[in-house]
PDB file of C-alpha atoms in Angstrom:
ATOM      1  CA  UNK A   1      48.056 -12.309  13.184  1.00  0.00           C
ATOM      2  CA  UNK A   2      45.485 -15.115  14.035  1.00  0.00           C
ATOM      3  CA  UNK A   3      44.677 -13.648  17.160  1.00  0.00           C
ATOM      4  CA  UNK A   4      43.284 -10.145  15.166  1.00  0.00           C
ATOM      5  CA  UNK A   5      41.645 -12.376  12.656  1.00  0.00           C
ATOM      6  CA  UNK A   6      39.884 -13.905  15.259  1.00  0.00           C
ATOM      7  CA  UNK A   7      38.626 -10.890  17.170  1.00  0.00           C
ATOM      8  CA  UNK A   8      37.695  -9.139  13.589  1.00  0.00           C
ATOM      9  CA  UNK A   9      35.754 -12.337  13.030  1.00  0.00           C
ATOM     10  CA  UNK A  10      34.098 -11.827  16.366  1.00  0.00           C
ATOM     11  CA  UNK A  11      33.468  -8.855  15.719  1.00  0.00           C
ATOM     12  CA  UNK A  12      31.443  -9.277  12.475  1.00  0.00           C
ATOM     13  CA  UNK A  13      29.627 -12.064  13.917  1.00  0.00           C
ATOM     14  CA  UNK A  14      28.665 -10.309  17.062  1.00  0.00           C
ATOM     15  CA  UNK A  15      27.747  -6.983  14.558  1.00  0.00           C
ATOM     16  CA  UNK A  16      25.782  -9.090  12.459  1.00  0.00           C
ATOM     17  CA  UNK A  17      23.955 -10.698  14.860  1.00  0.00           C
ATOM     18  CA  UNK A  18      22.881  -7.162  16.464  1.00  0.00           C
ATOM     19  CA  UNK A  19      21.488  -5.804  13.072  1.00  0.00           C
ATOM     20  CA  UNK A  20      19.453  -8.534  12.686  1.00  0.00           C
ATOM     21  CA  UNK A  21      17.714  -8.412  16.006  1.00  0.00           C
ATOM     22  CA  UNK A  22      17.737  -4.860  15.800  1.00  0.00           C
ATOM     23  CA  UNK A  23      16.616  -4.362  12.936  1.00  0.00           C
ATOM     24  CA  UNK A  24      12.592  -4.084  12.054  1.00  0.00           C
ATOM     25  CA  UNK A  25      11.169  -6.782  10.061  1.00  0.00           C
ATOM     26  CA  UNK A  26       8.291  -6.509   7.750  1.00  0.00           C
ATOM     27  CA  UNK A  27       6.354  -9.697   6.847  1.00  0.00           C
ATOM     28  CA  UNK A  28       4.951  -9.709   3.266  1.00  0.00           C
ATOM     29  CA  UNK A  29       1.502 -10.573   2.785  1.00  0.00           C
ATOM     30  CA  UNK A  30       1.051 -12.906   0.213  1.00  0.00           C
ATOM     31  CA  UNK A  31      -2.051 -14.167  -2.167  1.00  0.00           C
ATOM     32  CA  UNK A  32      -4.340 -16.413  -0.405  1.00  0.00           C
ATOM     33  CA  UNK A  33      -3.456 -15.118   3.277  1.00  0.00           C
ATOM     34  CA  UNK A  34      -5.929 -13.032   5.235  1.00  0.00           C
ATOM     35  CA  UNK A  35      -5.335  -9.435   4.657  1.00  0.00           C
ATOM     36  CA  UNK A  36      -3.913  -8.084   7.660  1.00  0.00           C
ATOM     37  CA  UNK A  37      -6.567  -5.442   9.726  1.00  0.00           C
ATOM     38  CA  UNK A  38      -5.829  -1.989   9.990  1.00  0.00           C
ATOM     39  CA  UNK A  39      -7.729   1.368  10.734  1.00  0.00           C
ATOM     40  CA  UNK A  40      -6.374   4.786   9.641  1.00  0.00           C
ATOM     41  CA  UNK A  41      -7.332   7.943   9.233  1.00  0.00           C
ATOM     42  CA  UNK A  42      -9.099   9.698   5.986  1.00  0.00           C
ATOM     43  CA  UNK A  43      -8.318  13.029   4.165  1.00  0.00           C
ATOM     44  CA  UNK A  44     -11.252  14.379   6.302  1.00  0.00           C
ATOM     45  CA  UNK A  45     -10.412  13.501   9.805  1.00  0.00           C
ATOM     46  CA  UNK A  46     -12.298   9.807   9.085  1.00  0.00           C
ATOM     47  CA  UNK A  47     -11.273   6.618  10.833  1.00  0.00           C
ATOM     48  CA  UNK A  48     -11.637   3.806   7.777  1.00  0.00           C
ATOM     49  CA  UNK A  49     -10.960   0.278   9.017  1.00  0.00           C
ATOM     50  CA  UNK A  50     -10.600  -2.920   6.292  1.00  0.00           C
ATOM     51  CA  UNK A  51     -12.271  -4.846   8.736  1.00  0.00           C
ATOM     52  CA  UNK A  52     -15.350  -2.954   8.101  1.00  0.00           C
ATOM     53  CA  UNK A  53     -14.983  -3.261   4.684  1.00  0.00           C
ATOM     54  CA  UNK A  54     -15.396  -6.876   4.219  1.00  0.00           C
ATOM     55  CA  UNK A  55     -18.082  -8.288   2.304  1.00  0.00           C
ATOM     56  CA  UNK A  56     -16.515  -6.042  -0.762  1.00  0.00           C
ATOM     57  CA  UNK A  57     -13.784  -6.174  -2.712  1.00  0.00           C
ATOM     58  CA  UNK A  58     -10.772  -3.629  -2.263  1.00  0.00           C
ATOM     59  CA  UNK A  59      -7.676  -2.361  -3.484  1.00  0.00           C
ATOM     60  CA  UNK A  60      -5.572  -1.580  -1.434  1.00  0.00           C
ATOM     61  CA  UNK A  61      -2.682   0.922  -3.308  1.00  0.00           C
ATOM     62  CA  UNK A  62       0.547   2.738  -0.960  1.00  0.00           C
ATOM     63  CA  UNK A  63       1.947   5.375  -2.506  1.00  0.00           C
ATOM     64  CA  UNK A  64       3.423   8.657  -2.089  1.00  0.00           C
ATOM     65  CA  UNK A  65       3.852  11.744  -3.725  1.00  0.00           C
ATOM     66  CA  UNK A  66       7.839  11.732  -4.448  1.00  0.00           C
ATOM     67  CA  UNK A  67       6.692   8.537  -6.596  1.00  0.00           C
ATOM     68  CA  UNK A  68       6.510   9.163 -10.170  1.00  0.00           C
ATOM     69  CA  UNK A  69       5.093   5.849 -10.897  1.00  0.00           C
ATOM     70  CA  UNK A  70       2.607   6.598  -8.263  1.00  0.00           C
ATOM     71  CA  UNK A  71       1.671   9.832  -9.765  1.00  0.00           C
ATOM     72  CA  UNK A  72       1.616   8.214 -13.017  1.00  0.00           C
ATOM     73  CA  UNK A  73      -1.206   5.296 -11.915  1.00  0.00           C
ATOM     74  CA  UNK A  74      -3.376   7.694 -10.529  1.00  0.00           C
ATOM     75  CA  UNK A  75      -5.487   8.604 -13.483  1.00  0.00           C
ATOM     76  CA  UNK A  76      -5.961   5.032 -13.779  1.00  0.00           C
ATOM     77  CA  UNK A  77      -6.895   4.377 -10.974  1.00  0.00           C
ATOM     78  CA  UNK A  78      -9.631   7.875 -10.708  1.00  0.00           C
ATOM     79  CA  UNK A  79     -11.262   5.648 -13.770  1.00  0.00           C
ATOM     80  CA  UNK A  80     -11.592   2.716 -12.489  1.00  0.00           C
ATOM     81  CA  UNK A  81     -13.464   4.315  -9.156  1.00  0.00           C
ATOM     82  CA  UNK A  82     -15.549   6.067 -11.435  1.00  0.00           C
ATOM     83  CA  UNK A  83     -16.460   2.620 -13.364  1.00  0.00           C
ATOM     84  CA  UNK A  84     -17.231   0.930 -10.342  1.00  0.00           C
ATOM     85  CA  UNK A  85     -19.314   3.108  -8.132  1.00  0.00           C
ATOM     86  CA  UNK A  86     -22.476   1.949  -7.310  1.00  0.00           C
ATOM     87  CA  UNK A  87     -20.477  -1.640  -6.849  1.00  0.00           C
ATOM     88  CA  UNK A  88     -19.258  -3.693  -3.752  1.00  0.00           C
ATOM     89  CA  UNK A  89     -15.807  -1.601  -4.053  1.00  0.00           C
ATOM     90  CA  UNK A  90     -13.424  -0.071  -2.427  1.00  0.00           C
ATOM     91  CA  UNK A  91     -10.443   1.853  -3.288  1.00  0.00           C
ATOM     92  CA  UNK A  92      -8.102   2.809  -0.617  1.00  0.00           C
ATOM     93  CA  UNK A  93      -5.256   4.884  -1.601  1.00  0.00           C
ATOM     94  CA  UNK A  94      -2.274   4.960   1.344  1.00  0.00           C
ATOM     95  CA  UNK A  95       0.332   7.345   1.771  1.00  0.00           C
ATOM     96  CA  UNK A  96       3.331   6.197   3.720  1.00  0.00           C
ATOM     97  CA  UNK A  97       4.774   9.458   3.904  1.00  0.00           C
ATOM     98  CA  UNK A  98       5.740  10.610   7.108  1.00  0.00           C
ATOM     99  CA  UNK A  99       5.216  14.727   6.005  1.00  0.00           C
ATOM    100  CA  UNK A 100       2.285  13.249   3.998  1.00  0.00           C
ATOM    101  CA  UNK A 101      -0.881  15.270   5.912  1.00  0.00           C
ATOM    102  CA  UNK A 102       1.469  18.924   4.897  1.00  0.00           C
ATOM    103  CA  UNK A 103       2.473  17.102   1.628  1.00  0.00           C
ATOM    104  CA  UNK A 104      -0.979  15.729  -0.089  1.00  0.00           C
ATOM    105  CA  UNK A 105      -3.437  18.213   0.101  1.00  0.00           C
ATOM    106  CA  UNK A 106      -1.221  20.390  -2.067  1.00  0.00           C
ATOM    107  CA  UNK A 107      -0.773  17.366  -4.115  1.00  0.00           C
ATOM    108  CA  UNK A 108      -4.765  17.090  -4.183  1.00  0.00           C
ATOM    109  CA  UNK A 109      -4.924  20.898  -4.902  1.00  0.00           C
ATOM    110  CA  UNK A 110      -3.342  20.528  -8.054  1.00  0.00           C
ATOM    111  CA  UNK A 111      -4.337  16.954  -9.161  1.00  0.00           C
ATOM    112  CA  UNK A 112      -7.676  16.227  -7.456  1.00  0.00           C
ATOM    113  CA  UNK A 113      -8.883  12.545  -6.496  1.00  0.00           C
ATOM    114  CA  UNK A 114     -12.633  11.531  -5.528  1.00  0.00           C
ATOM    115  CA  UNK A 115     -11.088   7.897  -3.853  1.00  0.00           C
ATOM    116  CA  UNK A 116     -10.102   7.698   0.310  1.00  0.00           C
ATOM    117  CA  UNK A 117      -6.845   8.726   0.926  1.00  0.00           C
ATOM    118  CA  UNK A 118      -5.633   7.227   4.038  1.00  0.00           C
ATOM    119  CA  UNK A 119      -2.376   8.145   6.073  1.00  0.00           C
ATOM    120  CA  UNK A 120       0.206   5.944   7.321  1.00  0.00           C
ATOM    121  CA  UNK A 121       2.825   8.511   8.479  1.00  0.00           C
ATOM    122  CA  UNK A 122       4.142   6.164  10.867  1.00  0.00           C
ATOM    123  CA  UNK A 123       4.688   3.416   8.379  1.00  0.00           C
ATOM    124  CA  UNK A 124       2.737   1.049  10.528  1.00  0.00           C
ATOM    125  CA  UNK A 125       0.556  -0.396   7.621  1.00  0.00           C
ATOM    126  CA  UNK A 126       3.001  -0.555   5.306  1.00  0.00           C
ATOM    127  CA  UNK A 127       5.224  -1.854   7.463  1.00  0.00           C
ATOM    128  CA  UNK A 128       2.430  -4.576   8.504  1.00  0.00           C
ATOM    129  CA  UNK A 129       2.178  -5.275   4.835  1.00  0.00           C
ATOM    130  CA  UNK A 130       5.875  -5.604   3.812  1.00  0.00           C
ATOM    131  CA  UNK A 131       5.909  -3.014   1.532  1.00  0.00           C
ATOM    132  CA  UNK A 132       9.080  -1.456   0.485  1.00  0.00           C
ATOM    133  CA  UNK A 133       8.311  -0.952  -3.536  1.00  0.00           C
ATOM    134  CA  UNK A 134       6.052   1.843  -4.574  1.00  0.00           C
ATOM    135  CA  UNK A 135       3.480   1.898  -5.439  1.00  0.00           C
ATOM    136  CA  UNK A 136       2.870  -1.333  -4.096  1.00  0.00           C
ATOM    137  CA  UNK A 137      -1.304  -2.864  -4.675  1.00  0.00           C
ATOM    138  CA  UNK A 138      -2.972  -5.552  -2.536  1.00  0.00           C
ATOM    139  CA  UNK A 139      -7.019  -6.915  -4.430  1.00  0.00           C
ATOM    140  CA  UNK A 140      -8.693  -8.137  -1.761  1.00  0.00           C
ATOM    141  CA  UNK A 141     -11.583 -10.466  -1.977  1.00  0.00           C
ATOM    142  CA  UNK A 142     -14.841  -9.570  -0.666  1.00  0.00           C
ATOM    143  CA  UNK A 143     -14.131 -12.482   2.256  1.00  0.00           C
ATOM    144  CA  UNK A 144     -10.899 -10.627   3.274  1.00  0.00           C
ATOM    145  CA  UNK A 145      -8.145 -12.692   1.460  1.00  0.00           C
ATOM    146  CA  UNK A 146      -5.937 -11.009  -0.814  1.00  0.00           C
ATOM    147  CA  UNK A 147      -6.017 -12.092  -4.513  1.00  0.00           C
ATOM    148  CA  UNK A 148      -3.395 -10.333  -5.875  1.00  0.00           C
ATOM    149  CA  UNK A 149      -0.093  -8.334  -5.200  1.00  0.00           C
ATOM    150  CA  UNK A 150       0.896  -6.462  -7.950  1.00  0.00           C
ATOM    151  CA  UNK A 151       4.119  -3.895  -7.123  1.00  0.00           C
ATOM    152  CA  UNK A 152       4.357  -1.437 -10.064  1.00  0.00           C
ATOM    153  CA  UNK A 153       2.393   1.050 -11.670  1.00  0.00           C
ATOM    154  CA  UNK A 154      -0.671  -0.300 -13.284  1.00  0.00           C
ATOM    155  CA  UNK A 155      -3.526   1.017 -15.871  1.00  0.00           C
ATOM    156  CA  UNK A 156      -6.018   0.590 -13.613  1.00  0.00           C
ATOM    157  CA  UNK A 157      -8.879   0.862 -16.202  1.00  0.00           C
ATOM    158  CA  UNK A 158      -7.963  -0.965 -18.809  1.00  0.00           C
ATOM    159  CA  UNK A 159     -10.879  -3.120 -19.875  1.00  0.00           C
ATOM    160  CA  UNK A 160      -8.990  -6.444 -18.589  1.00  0.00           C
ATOM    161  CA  UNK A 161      -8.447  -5.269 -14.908  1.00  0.00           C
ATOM    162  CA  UNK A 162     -12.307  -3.861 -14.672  1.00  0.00           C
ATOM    163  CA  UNK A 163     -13.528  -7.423 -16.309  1.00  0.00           C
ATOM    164  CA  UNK A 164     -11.293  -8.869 -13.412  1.00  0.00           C
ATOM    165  CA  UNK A 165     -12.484  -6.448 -10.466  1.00  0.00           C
ATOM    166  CA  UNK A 166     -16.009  -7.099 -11.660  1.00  0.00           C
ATOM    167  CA  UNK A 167     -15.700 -10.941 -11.889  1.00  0.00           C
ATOM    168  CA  UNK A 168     -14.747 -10.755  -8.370  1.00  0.00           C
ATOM    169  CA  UNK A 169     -17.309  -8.622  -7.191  1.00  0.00           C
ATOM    170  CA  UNK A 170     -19.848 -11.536  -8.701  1.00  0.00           C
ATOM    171  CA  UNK A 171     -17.980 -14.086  -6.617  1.00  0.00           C
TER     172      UNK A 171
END
């Protein structure tokens, strides 16, 4: 009987220590760290890159269209592009689904958005950024560190969060 025990106990230990090697791990970027570089590819055909982006402050949002908390920021967050054109802002708007250039332009069709859409159909952002929540939103500060995290939906224009995005904008 101790002799099975044993080689069950083995056998876990050996099992466990394969899934966690095998595994892929996904670092979560945190307030004050550098936001981590990335480059994908627009609605349009566009390369957008965050690098070239510094020197404004952007929000970086991953969602997808199964998502009904996704769906449901959207508005929000259609307003608060509006409010701050014209400003040192960015909104980029990821989809991590891996159908998501069939799936969004229908999406689009029927509820249209004037802020990038980027896609991430190989999960290689979001898997750069830890994100596993959706939708999932990373501020970043006009010198490339991220000021916030927020995972949940969020009014996105509510006088409060356009007082903050436009305090940060001043620096």
């Amino acid at each position: 009987m101790r002799s099975i025990i044993l080689v069950v106990v083995i056998a876990l230990v050996g099992l466990a220590g394969y899934i966690t090697t095998n595994l892929p791990t996904t670092a979560s970027v945190v307030a004050g760290e550098v936001a981590p570089d990335f480059q994908l590819e627009d609605t349009e055909g566009n390369q957008v890159s965050l690098a070239a982006l510094r020197g404004k402050v952007v929000l970086v949002n991953f969602w997808a269209t199964w998502c009904p908390p996704c769906r449901e920021e959207m508005p929000s967050m259609e307003r608060l592009n509006e409010v701050m054109a014209g400003e040192d802002f960015v909104m980029l708007a990821i989809n991590t689904e891996q159908k998501g250039r069939t799936v969004v332009p229908a999406f689009l069709k029927k509820t249209p958005y004037t802020f990038p859409i980027l896609f991430d159909d190989k999960e290689v952002v979001q898997n750069l950024y830890g994100v596993y929540k959706f939708p999932e939103s990373f501020v970043i500060r006009k010198d490339g560190t991220v000021d916030q995290k927020i995972v949940g939906p969020l009014d996105w224009s509510s006088t409060k969060t356009i007082a903050y995005f436009k305090g940060l904008i001043k620096g």
